[in-house]
Short mmCIF file of C-alpha atoms in Angstrom, two decimals:
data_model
loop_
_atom_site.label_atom_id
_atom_site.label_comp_id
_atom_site.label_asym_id
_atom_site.label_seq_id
_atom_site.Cartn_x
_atom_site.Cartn_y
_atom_site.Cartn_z
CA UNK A 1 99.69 99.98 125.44
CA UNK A 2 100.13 96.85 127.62
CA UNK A 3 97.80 94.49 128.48
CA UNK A 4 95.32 94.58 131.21
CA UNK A 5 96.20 95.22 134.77
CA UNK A 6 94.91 91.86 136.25
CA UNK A 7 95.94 92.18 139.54
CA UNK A 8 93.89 95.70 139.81
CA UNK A 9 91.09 93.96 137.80
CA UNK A 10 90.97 91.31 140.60
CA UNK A 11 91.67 93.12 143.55
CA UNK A 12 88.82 95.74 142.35
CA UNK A 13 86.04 92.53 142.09
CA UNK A 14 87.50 90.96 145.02
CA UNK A 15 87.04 94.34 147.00
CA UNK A 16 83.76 94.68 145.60
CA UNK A 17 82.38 91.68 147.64
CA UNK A 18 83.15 89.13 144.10
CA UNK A 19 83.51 85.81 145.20
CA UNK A 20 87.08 84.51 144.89
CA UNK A 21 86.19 81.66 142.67
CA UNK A 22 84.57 84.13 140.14
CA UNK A 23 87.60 86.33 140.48
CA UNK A 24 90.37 83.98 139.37
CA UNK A 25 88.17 82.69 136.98
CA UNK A 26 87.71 86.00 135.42
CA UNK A 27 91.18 86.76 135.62
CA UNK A 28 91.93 83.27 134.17
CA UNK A 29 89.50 83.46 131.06
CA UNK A 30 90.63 87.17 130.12
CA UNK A 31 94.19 86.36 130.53
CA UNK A 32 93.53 83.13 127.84
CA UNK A 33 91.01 85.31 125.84
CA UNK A 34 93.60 88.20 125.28
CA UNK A 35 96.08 85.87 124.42
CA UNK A 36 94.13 84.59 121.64
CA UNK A 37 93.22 87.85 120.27
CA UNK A 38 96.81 88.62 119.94
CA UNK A 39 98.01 85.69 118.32
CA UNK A 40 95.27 85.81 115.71
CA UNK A 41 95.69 89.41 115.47
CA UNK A 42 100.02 88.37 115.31
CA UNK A 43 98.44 85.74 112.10
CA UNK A 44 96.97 88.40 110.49
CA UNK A 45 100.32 90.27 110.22
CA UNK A 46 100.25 92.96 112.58
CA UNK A 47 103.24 93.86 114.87
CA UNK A 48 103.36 92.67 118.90
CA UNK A 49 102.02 96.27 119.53
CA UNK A 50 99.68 96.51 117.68
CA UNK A 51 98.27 93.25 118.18
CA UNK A 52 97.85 93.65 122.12
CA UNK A 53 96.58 97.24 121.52
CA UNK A 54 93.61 95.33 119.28
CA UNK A 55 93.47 92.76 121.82
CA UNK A 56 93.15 95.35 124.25
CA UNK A 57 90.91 97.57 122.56
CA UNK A 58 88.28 94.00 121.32
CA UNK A 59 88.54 92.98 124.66
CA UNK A 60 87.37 95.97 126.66
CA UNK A 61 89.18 98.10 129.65
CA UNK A 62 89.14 96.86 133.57
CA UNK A 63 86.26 99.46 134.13
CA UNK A 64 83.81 97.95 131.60
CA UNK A 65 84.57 94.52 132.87
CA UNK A 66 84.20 95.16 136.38
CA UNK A 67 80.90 96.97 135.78
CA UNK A 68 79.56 93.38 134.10
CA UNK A 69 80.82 91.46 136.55
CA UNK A 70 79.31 93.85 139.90
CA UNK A 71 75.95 93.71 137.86
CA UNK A 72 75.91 90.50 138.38
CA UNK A 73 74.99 90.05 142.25
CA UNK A 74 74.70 86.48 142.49
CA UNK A 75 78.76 86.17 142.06
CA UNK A 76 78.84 87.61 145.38
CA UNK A 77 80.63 85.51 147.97
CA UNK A 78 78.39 84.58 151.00
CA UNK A 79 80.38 86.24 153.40
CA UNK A 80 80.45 89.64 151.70
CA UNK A 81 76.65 89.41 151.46
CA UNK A 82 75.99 88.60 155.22
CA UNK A 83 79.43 89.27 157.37
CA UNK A 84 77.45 89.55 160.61
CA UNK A 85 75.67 86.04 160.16
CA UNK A 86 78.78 84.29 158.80
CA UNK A 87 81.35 86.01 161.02
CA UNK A 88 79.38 86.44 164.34
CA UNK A 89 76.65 84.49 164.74
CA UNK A 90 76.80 81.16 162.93
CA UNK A 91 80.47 80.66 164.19
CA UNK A 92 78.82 81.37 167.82
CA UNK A 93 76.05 79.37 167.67
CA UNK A 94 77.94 76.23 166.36
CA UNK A 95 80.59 76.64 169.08
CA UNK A 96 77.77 76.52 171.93
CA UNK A 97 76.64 73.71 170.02
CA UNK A 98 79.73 71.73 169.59
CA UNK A 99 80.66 72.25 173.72
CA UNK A 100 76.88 70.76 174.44
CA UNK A 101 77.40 68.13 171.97
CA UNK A 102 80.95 67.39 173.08
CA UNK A 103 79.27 67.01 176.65
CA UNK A 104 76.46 65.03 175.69
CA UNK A 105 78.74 62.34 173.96
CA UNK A 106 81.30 62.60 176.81
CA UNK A 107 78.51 62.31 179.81
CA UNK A 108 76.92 59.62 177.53
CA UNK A 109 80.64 57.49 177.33
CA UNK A 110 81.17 57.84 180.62
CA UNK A 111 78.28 56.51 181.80
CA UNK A 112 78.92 53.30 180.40
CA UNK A 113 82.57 53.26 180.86
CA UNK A 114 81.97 54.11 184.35
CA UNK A 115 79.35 51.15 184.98
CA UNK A 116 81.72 48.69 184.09
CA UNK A 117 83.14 45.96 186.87
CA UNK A 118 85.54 46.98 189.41
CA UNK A 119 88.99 46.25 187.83
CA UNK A 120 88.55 46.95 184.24
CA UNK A 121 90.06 49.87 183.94
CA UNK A 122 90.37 51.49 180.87
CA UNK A 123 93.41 50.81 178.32
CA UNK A 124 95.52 54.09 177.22
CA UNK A 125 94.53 53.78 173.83
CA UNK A 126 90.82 53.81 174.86
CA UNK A 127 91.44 57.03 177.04
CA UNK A 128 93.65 58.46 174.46
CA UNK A 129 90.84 59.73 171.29
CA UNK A 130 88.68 61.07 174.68
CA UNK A 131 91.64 62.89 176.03
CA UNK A 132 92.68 64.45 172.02
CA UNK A 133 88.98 65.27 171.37
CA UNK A 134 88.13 67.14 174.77
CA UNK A 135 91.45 68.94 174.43
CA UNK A 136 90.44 69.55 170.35
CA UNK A 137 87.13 71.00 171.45
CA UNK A 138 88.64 72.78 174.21
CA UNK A 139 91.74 74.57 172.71
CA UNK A 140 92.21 74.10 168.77
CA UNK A 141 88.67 75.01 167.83
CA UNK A 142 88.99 78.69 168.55
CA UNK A 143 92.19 79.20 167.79
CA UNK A 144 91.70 77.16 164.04
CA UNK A 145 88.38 79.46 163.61
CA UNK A 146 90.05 82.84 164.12
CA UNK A 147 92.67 81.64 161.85
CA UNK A 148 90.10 80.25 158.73
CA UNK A 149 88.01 83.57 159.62
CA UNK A 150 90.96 85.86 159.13
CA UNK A 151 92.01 83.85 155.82
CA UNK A 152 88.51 84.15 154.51
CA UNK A 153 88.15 88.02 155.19
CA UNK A 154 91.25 88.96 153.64
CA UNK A 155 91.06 86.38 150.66
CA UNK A 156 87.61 88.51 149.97
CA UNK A 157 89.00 92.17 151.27
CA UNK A 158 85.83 92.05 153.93
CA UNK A 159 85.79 94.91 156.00
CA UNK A 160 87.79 93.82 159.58
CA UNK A 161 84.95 94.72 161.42
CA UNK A 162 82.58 92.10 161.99
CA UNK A 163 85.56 88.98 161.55
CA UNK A 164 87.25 90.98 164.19
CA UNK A 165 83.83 90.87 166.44
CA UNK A 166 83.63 87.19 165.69
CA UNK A 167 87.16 86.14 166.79
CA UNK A 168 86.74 88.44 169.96
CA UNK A 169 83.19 86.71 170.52
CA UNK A 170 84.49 83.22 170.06
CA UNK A 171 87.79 83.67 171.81
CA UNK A 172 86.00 84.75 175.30
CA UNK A 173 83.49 82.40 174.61
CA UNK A 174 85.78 79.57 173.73
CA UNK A 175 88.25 79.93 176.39
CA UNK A 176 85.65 79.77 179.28
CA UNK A 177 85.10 75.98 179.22
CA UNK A 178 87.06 74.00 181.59
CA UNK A 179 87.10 70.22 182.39
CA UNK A 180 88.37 68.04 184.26
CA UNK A 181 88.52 63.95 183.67
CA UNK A 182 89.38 61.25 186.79
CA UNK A 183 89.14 57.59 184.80
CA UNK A 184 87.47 54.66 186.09
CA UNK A 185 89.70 52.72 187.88
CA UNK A 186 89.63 49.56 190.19
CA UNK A 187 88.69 51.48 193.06
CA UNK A 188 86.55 53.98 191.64
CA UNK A 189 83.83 54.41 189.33
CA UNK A 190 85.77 57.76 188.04
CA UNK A 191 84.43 61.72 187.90
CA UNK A 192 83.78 63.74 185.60
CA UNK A 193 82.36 67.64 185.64
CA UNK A 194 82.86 70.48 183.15
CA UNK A 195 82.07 74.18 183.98
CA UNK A 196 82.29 77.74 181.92
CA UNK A 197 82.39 80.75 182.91
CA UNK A 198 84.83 83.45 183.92
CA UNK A 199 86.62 85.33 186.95
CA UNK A 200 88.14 88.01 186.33
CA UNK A 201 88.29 89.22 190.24
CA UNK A 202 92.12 88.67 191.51
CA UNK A 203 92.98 85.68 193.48
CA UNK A 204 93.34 87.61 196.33
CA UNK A 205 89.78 88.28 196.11
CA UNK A 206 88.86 85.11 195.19
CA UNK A 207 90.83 82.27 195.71
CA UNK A 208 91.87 81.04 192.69
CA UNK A 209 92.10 82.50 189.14
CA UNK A 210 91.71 81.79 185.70
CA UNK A 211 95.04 82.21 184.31
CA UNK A 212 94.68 79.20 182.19
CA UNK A 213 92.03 81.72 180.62
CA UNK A 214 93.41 84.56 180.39
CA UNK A 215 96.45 83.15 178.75
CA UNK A 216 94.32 81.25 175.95
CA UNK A 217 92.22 84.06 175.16
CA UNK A 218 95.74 86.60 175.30
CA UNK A 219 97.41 84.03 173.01
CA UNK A 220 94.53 83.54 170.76
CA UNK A 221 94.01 87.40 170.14
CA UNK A 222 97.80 87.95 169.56
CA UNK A 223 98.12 85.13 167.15
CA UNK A 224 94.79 86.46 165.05
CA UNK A 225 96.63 89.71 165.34
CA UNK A 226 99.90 88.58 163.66
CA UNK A 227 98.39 86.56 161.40
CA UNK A 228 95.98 89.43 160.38
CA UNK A 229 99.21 91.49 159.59
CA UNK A 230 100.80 88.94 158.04
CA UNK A 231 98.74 87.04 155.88
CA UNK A 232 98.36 88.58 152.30
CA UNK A 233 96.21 86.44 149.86
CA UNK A 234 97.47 87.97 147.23
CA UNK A 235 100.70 86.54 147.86
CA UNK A 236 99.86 83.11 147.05
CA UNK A 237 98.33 84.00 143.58
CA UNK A 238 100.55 86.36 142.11
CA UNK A 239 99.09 88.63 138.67
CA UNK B 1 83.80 97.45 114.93
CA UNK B 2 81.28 98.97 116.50
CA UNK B 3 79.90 97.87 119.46
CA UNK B 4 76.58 97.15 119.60
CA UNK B 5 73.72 99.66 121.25
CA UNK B 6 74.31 98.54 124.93
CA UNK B 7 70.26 99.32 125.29
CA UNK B 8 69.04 96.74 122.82
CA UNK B 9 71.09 93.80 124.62
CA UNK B 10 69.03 93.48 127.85
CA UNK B 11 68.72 89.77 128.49
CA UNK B 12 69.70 89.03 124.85
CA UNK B 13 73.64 87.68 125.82
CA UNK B 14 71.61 85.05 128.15
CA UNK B 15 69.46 83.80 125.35
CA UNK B 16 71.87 83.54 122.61
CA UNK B 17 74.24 82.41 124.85
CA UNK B 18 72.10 79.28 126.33
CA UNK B 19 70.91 78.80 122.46
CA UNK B 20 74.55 78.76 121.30
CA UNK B 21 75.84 76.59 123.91
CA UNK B 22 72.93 74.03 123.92
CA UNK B 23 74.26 72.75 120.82
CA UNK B 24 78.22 72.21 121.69
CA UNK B 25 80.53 72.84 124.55
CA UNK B 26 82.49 75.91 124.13
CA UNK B 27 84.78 78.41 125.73
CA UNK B 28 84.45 82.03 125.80
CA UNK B 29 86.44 83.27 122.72
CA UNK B 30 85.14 80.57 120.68
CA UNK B 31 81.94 81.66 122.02
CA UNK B 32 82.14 84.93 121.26
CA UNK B 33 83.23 83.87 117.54
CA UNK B 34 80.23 82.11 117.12
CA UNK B 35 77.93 84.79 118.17
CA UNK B 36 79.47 87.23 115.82
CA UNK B 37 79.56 85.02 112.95
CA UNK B 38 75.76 83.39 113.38
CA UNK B 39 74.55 87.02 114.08
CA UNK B 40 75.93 88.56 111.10
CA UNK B 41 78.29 90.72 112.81
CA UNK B 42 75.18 92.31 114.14
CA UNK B 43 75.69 91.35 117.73
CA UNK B 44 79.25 92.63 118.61
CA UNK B 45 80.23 92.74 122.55
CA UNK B 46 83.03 93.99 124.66
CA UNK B 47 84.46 90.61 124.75
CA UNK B 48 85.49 90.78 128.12
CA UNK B 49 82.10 90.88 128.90
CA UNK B 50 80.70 87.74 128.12
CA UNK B 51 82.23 86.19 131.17
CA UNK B 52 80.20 87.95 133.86
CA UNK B 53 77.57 86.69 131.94
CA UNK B 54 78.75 82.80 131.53
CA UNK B 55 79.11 83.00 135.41
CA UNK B 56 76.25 84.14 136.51
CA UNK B 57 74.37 81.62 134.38
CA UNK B 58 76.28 78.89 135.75
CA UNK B 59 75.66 80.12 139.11
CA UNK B 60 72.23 79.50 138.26
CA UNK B 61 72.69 76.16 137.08
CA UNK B 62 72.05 77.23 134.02
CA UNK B 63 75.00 76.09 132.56
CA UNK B 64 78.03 73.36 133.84
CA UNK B 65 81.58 74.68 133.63
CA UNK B 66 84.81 72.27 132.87
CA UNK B 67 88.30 73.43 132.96
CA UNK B 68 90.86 72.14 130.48
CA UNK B 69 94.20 72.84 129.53
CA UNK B 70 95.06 73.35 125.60
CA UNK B 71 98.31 73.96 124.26
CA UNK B 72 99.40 75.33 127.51
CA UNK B 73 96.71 77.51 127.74
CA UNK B 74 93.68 76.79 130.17
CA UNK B 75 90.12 77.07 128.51
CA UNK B 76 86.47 77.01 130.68
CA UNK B 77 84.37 75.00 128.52
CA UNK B 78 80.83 75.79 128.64
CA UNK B 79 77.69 73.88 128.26
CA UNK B 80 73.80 74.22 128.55
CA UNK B 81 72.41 72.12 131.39
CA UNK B 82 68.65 70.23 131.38
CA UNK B 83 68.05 73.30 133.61
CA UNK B 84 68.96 76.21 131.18
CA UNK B 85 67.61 74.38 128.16
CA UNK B 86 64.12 74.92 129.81
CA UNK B 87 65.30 78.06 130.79
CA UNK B 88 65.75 79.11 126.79
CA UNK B 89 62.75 77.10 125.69
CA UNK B 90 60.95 80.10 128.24
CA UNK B 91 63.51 82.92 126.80
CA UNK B 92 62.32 82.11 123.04
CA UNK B 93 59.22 82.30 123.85
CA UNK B 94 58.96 85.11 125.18
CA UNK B 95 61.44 87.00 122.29
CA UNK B 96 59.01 85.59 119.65
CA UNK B 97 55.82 87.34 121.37
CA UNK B 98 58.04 90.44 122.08
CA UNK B 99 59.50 90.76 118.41
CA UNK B 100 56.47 90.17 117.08
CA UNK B 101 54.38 92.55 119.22
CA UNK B 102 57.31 95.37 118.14
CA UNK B 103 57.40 93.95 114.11
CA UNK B 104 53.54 94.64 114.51
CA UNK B 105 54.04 98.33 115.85
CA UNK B 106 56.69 98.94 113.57
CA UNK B 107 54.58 98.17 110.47
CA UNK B 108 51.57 100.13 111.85
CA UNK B 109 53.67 103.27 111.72
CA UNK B 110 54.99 102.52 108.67
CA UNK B 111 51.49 102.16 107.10
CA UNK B 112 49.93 104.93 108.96
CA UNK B 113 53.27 107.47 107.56
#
């Protein structure tokens, strides 16, 4: 008789909506706990098998474990408890929120970069933060949220459902801001405008396109898709 | 050993457990040590179980959790907050009332047979 299976022991509370914290820490304290068993049971004379089959047998199987630990609801991660809120809605929410507050800071700097004296333009290094945190907003926040949602889901074995809905949700949403920044200079007092929304008619119908669009919500979706496939949590904390 | 009578132990691992650990930090298989040995061997768990337990209470805030490594071996050191000392001031009291209300029972039978 071995000793426990950990990894199944972990995978099963992890599965089970367990929070991950709760998980390696259960893992972590059995592991130490069995340990000790056998070595005292070792002390006491017995032979390597027989010591881990007492340590095994004082210590309880995987099923009687797991059964304390998923009576216990409050070690439930967050996201297993509410996937719709956490995956969907909150990340939606604080996106529209970010854009308007982006755009409220932005409108409010300009105003008073744009009021200053005719030949004062602005220095590259004051442009510079402006330019990094329009183009942050604009194409790293989506992008950096599919990937943290798809690390979270599969860290916690959440059904793909609703952080697949989220990502989708954020990725159209995300990609449908455009700006477009002229500095102060000299001669002018600058312009500054920012629109959302999509096209999806053809040029020819239309005029012009959104291919920028298209692209960032194709590339976003395909890089959530690899990564999906390729990112295995269990990988970075092997049994 | 036998374990003991899974139906007796409903909210008892919580009580004995903040009682036990309101005195000194300790981690679970020292914990479990001490339960056996100030119960008499009467209270014997699956020892595995005990953790589910220590983690729920310290979700709670019941108890504070500190992680240290000993002889190469890394131990979760429990200990009862303010919180879960009021929470076990509560849990005697109501075992007391209970015991006694079932002591009282018991001895009525007993008389009456």
């Amino acid at each position: 008789m071995s000793e426990l299976n950990w990894q199944e022991l972990r995978v099963g509370m992890l599965k089970n909506g367990i929070a991950p914290k709760y998980a390696r820490r259960t893992v972590l304290e059995l592991k130490s706990h069995f340990a000790e068993l056998k070595s005292r049971a070792i002390d006491e004379g017995l032979s390597e098998i027989a010591a881990q089959q007492r340590a095994r047998s004082d210590i309880g199987d995987e099923a009687t474990i797991l059964k304390e630990v998923l009576s216990k609801p409050e070690l439930r991660s967050i996201p297993s408890r509410f996937p719709r809120l956490f995956f969907a809605l909150i990340p939606t929410l604080s996106l529209l929120l970010t854009f308007f507050l982006a755009l409220f800071l932005f409108l409010a700097a300009y105003e008073s970069w744009s009021a200053t004296e005719a030949g004062s333009e602005l220095a590259a290094w004051q442009k510079l933060p402006v330019q990094a945190w329009f183009l942050a907003t604009c194409y790293l926040l989506v992008p950096c949220y599919a990937l943290i949602t798809i690390a979270i889901a599969k860290a916690r074995f959440i059904n793909p459902f609703w952080p697949a809905m989220g990502i989708v949700i954020m990725v159209f949403l995300g990609s449908s801001w455009a700006y477009t920044l002229d500095w102060p200079t000299a001669e002018s007092s600058g312009a500054f405008s920012m629109n959302w929304g999509y096209s999806f008619f053809p040029r020819a119908l239309r005029g012009d396109h959104d291919l920028q669009n298209y692209l960032q919500i194709l590339i976003t979706l395909a890089a959530s898709v690899a990564f999906w496939r390729m990112y295995d949590p269990l990988r970075e904390q092997p049994n | 050993m036998a374990k003991t009578n899974a139906a007796f132990m409903s909210g008892i691992p919580e009580l004995v457990v903040l009682r036990l650990l309101s005195r000194s930090q300790m981690y679970g298989y020292e914990l479990i040590r001490a339960i056996r040995l100030a119960s008499g061997e009467s209270i014997v768990l699956a020892e595995g179980v005990v953790y589910p337990t220590l983690h729920g209470l310290e979700h709670r805030g019941l108890l504070k959790a500190k992680e240290k490594l000993v002889k190469g071996r890394v131990r979760v050191y429990y200990q009862t907050t303010a919180k879960g000392k009021k929470r076990l001031v509560a849990l005697e009291s109501d075992w007391h009332r209970i015991n006694n209300g079932v002591e009282a029972i018991l001895r009525r039978l007993i008389c009456q047979s």
